[in-house]
XYZ file of C-alpha atoms in Angstrom:
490
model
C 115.519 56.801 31.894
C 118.756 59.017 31.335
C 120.333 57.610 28.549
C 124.138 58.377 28.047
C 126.848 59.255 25.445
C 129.833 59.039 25.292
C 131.403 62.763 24.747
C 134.046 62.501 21.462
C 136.075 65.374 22.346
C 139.528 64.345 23.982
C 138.540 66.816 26.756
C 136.277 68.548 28.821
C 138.945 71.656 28.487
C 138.752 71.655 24.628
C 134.811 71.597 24.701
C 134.599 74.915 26.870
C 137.588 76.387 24.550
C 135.608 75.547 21.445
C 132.429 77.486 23.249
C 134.630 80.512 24.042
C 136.554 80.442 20.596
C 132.808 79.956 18.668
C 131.853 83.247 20.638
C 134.855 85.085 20.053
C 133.655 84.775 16.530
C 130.879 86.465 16.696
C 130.117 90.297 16.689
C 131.516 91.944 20.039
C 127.842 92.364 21.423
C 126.792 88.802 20.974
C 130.149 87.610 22.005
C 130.049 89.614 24.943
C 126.687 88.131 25.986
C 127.584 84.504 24.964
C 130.761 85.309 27.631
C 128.268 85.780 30.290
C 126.408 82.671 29.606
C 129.641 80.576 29.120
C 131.283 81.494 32.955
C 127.416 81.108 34.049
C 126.951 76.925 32.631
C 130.997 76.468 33.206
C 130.230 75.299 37.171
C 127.340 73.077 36.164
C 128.239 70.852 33.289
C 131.246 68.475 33.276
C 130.629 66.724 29.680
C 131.548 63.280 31.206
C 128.240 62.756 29.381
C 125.471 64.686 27.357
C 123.808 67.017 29.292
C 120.752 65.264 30.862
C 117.687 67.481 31.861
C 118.774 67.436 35.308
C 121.869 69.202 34.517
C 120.186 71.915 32.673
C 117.705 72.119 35.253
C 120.148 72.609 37.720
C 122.206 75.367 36.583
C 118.883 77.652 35.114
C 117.610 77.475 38.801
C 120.730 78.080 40.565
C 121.108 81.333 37.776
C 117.547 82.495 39.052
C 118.477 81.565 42.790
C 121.703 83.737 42.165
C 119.708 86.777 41.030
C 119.088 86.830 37.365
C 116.150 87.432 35.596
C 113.328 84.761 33.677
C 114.133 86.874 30.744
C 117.990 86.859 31.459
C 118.340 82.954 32.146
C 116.047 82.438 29.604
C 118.784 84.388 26.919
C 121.691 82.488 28.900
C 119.799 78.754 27.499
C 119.700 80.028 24.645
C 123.056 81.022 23.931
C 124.363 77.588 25.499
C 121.953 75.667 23.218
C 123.408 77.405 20.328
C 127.106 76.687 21.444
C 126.334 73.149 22.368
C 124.774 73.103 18.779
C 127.729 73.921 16.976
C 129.950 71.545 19.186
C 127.281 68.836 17.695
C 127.953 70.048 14.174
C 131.766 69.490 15.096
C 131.755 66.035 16.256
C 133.020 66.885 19.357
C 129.635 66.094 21.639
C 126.736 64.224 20.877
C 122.984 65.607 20.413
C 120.924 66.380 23.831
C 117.773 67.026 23.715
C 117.629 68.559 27.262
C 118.001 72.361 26.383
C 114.976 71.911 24.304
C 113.143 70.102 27.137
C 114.110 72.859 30.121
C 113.220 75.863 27.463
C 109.729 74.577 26.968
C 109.289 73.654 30.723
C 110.704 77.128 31.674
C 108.156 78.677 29.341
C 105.281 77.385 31.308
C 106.282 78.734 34.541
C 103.545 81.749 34.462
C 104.927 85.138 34.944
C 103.045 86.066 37.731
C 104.833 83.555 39.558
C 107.692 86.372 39.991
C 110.283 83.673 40.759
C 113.342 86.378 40.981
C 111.549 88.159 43.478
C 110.838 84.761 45.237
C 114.143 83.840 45.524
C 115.180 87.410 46.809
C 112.962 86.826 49.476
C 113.992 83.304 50.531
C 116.980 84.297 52.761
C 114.789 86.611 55.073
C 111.769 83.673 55.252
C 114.702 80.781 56.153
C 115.895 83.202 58.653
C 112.612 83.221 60.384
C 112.441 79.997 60.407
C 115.843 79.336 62.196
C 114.944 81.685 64.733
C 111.859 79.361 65.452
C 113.476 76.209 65.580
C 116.547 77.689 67.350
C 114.482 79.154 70.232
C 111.693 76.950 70.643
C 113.075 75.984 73.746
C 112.123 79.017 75.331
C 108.751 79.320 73.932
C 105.772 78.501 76.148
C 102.851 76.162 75.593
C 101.276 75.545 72.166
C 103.975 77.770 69.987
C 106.565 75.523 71.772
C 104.753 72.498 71.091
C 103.604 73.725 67.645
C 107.706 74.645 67.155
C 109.301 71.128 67.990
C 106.789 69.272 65.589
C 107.661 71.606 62.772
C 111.422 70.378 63.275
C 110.567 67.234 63.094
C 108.947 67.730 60.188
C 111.588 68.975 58.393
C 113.797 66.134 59.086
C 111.062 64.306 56.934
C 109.272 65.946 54.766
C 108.115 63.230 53.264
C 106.372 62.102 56.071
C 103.687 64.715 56.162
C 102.493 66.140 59.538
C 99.841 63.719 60.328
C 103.014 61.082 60.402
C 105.449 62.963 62.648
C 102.064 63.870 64.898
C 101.770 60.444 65.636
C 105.331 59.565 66.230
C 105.985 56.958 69.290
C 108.288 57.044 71.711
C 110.240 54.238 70.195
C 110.755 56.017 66.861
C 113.418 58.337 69.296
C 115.945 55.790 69.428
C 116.347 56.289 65.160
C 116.611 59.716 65.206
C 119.791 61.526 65.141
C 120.901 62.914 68.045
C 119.952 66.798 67.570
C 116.283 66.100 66.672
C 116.406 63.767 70.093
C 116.775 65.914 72.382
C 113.967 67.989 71.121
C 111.513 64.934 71.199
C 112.640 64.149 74.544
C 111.114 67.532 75.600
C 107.523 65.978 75.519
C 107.363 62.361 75.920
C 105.978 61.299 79.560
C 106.314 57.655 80.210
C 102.997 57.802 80.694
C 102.080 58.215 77.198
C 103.023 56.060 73.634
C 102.765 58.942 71.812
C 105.838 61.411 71.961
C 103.458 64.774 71.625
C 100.669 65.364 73.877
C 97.832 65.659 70.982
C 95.373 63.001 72.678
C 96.186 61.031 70.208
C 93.777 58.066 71.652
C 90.844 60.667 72.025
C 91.349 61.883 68.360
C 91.285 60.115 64.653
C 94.676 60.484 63.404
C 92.742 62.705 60.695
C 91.566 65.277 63.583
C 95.179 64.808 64.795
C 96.648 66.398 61.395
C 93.841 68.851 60.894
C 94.193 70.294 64.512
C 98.237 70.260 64.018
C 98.383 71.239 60.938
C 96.141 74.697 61.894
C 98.750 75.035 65.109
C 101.646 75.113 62.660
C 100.101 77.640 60.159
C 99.029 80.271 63.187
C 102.647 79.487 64.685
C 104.092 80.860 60.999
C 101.869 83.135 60.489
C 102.676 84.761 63.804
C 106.508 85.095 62.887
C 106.256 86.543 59.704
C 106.599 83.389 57.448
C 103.547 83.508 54.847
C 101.886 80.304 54.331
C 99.251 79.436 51.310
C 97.934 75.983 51.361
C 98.269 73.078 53.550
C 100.819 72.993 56.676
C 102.088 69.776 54.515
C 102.974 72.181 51.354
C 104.317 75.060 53.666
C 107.077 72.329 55.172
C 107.673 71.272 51.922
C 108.335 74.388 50.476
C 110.545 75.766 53.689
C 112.396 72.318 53.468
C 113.094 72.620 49.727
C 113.990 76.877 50.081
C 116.344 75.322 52.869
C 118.133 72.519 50.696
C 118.605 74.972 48.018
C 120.380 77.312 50.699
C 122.217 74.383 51.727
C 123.977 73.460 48.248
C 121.813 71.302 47.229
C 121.154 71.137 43.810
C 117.624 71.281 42.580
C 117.418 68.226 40.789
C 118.425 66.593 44.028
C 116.047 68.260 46.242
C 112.896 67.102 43.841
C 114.147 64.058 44.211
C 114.702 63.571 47.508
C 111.111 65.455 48.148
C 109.576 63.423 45.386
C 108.134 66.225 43.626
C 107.918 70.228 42.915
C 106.184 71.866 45.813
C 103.641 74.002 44.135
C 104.811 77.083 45.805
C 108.519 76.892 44.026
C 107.282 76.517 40.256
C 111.338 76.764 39.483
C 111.627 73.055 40.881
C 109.281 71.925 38.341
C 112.334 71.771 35.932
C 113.897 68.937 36.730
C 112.349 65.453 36.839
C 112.428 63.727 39.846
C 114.367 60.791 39.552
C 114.635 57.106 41.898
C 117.068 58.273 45.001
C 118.714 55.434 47.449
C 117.224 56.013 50.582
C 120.236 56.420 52.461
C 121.542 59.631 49.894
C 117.453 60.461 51.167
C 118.175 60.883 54.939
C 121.337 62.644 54.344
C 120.079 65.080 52.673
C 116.894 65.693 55.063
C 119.715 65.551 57.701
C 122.252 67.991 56.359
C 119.434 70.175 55.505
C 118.116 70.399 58.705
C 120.947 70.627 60.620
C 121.366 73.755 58.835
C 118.306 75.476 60.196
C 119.093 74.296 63.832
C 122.445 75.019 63.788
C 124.659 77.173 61.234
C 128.046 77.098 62.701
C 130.774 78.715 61.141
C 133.903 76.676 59.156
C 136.572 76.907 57.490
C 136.956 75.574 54.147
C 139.668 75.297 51.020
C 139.145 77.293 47.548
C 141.015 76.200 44.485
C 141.566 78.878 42.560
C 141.087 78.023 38.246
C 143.743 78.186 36.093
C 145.216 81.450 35.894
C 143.319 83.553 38.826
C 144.919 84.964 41.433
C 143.552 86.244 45.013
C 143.437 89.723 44.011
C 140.997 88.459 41.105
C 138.398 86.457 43.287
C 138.494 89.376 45.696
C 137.849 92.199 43.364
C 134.481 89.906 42.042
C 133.511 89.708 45.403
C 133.714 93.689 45.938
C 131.441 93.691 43.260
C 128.829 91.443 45.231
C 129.590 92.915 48.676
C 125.740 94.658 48.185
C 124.634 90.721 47.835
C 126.692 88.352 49.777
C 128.751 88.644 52.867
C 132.329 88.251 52.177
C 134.249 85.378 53.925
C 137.315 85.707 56.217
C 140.075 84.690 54.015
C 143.672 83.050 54.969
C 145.790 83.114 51.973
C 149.371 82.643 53.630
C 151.968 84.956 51.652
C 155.906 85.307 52.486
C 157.545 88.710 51.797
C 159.868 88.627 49.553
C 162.960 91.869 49.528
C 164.487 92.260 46.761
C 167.090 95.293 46.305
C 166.895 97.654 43.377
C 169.771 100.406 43.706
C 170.102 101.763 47.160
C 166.131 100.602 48.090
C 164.735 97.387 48.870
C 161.560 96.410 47.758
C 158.881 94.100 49.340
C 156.962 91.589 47.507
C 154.381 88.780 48.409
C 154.664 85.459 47.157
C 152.305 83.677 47.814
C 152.903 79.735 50.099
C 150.444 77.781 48.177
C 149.358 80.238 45.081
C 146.232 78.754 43.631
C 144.641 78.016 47.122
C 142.908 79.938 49.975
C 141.254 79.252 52.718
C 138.147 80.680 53.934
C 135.974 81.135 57.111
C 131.984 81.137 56.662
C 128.524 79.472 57.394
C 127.419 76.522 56.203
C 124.675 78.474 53.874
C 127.030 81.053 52.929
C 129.038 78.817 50.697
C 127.056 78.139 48.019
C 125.961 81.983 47.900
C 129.715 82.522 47.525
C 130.170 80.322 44.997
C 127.356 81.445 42.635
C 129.685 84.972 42.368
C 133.279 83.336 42.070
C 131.963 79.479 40.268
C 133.996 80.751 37.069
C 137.074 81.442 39.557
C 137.395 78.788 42.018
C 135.773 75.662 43.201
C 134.931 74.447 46.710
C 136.546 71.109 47.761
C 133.484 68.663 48.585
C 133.796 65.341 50.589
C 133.782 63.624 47.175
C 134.743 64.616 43.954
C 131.545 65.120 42.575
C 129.322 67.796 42.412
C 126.460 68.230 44.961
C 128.416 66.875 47.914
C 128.404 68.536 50.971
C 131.750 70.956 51.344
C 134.716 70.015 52.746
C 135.177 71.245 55.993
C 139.079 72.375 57.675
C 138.296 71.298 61.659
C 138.979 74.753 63.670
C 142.123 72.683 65.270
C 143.882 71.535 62.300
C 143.558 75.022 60.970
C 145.055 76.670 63.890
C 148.166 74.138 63.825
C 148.594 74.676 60.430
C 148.425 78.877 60.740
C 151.209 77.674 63.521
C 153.308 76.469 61.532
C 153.183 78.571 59.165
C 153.337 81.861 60.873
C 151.069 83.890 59.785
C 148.298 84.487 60.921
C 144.532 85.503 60.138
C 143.050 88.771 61.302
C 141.627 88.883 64.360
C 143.357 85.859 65.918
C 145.664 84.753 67.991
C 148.415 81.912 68.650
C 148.538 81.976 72.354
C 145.149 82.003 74.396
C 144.746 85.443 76.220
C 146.245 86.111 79.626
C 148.985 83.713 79.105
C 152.186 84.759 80.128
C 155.014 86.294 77.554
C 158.059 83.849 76.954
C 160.911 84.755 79.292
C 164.196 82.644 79.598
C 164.445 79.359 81.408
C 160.542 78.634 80.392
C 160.320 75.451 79.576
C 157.999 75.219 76.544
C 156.238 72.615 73.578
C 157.911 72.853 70.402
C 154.249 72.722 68.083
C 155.481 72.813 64.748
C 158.648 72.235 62.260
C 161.155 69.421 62.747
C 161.282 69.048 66.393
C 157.488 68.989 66.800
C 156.755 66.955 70.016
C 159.952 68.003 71.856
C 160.349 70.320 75.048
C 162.390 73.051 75.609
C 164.107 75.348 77.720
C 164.315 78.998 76.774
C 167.862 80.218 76.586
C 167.251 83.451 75.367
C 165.124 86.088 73.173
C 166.963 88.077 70.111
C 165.546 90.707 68.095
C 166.191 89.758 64.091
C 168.637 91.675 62.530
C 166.759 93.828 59.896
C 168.908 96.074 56.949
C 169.490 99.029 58.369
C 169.121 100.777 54.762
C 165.513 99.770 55.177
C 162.746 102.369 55.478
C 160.383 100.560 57.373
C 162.856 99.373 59.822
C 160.753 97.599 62.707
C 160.900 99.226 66.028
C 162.321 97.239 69.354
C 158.220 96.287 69.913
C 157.547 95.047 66.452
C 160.684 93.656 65.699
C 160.148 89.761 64.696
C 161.601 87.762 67.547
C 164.309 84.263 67.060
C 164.264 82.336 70.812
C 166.963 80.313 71.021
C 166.263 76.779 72.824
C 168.068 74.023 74.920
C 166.481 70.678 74.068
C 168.014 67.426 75.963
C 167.389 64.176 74.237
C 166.066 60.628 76.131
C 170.224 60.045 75.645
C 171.178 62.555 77.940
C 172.929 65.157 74.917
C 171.628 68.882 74.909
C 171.695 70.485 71.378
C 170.927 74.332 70.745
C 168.599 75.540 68.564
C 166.756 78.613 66.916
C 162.973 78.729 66.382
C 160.210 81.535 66.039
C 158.029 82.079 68.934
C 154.703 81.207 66.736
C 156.366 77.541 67.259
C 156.123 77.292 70.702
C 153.719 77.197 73.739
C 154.562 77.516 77.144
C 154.512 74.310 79.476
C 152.310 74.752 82.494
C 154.132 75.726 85.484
């Protein structure tokens, strides 16, 4: 049982001050390191409570997963434990004995497990591994067979391949809809079972044993090492896949019900009791993310005091590591005039948030650089919840509105034809959203004519002035960008 406390300080702010201040303290080297170890922990503890093992767990895997050292997360524990010492000596939190517990547990991961170079390596296995699943449709015979089990699988790893092996056709109906389709590749009405393994000839034993040897050749064959049973090698891809998917790893034990023996980092948290429903969501996000790995847009919050320029200078320092998003961080330009010149400025619309365009997987990645920066807005307001996701057509209607758009795109779909007058157009954004128009005519802005970088006739921005007639019969006049309108069909 995980036994709570209640935290004395007045805040979880003053807590993470008193860290920084206690290593500010020290000599510039040790500070220096205790720095590191402070914007390392500050994603994964919230000090609503003592940290539990779980929480320590969580944040010395996702350090490894994000590239550091045994040796180097090792030193990071043990500059937290030391912080989270003196905070005890304070008053200001009460004792945890979870540092303690994760230290010794880390210490008996062998070192010839080589768990940095393990987790190096996970990307380029997972990626395999999509590639299966994505194109076993167009494999033939026993690697397509061998393929769709896998998947299924995968949605429940729990279930072990002698259970999904002798699946019936009535077990379709509860699956979700992706896995579906794939069953419905193989069942025959002919036949109870939905894979054609002769189930009736064989002993459901023979029926794993025979499966289980299809599914190791199958990986074997595309790269994907395998040691052990076909049961440990799903367990292990599932678990490499929820850890990819923002899971945390105290979650994915959990969920699994244990460390797979093949990730010896897992074996730092303890599982604990999950509600089965919080169970098939995860299986089901996770999975989803090896069949399909769309890309989304999402919102970053920026911490106090951190600008754009900031998160995007960390991430030049990763660009070796991680792919950098596509970012939409809406500025206006702002002229101000100092003696004869005017100078240009951007002020940011909304200062402390961006938006950003990725893969599912890629977030998390992203995160693990920038966690000290920004945060990720999640579904719910607590951590481990999938990422919220911007659809595609509220972001467009937003970029709409406000005018500026990202690279690369564009408001009006191609081929359709320039504004001209009398087109009678949509009004999609400001005050007279919902309205139709007719164009009167198309005026170049006035721009200073002091101004250096005077736009030409092409590039000058554009004001199209518009007839609208109301259900009462009166016609007003007004002035709107073109980036607020879209042509009516003719």
């Amino acid at each position: 049982m995980t036994q709570s406390f209640e935290i004395m300080a007045d805040t979880e702010t003053e807590i993470w001050n008193f860290f920084q201040d206690y290593a500010a303290s020290l000599s510039p080297a040790t500070a220096s390191a205790y720095g590191k170890a402070i914007r390392s922990a500050r994603e994964y503890f919230t000090f609503n409570t003592a940290p539990d093992v779980s929480d320590v767990a969580d944040w010395v895997v996702a350090a490894i997963e994000s590239g550091a050292s045994m040796k180097t997360a090792s030193y990071y524990l043990d500059n937290i434990t030391s912080l989270y010492n003196a905070a005890v000596a304070e008053g200001l939190v009460p004792p945890s004995d979870a540092f303690k517990t994760v230290k010794r547990r880390l210490r008996a991961i062998p070192a010839s497990a080589n768990v940095a170079s393990a987790a190096a390596d996970r990307a380029a296995v997972l990626s395999r591994l999509r590639n299966i699943i994505r194109l076993s449709g167009r494999l033939q015979g026993d690697d397509a067979l061998f393929a769709d089990i896998l998947t299924l699988s995968l949605l429940n790893p729990t279930r072990g391949i002698r259970g999904t092996a002798m699946l019936v056709r009535a077990d379709i109906d509860s699956m979700m809809e992706e896995v579906r389709e794939i069953a419905m590749r193989h069942t025959s009405s002919r036949r109870k079972y939905i894979f054609p393994l002769s189930q009736t000839m064989r002993t459901p034993r023979q029926v794993a044993d025979m499966t289980g040897e299809g599914i190791r050749s199958l990986l074997r064959q595309r790269g994907i090492p395998v040691s052990g049973s076909a049961d440990a090698a799903v367990e292990t891809l599932w678990a490499m896949a929820a850890l990819q998917c923002g899971f945390k790893a105290s979650e994915t034990v959990s969920a699994l019900g244990h460390a797979p023996m093949a990730l010896p980092l897992l074996s730092l948290p303890t599982p604990e009791p999950m509600p089965r429903l919080r169970r098939e969501a995860i299986f089901e996000s996770t999975l989803l993310s090896l069949i399909d790995n769309p890309l989304h847009w999402y919102v970053m919050h920026f911490r106090q005091g951190v600008r754009m320029e900031t998160v995007r200078k960390r991430l030049d320092l990763f660009r070796d590591e991680i792919k950098t998003p596509e970012f939409y961080y809406p500025c206006e330009e702002i002229a101000r005039k100092i003696g004869k010149k005017l100078v240009y400025k951007e002020k940011p619309l909304i200062s402390d948030v961006a938006f950003f365009r990725c893969r599912d997987t890629e977030v998390f990645p992203l995160f693990r650089c920038v966690g000290d920066l920004a945060w990720c807005y999640r579904e719910e307001t607590a951590p481990g919840r999938p990422y919220s996701i911007v659809p595609d057509a509220s972001m467009m209607a937003f970029m709409q509105t406000v005018g500026i758009l990202a690279p690369g795109m564009e408001i009006y779909p191609i081929g359709e034809i320039p504004l001209s007058e009398n087109d009678v157009v949509s009004i999609v954004g400001g005050p007279f959203i919902g309205k139709e128009a007719t164009v009167e005519s198309l005026l170049q802005n006035e721009q200073p004519t002091t101004d250096s970088r005077q736009p030409t006739a092409e590039t000058a921005p554009t004001i199209v002035r518009l007839r609208i007639t109301a259900d009462n019969g009166i016609e007003w006049r007004v002035a709107l960008p073109p980036h607020l309108l879209r042509p009516v069909s003719r």
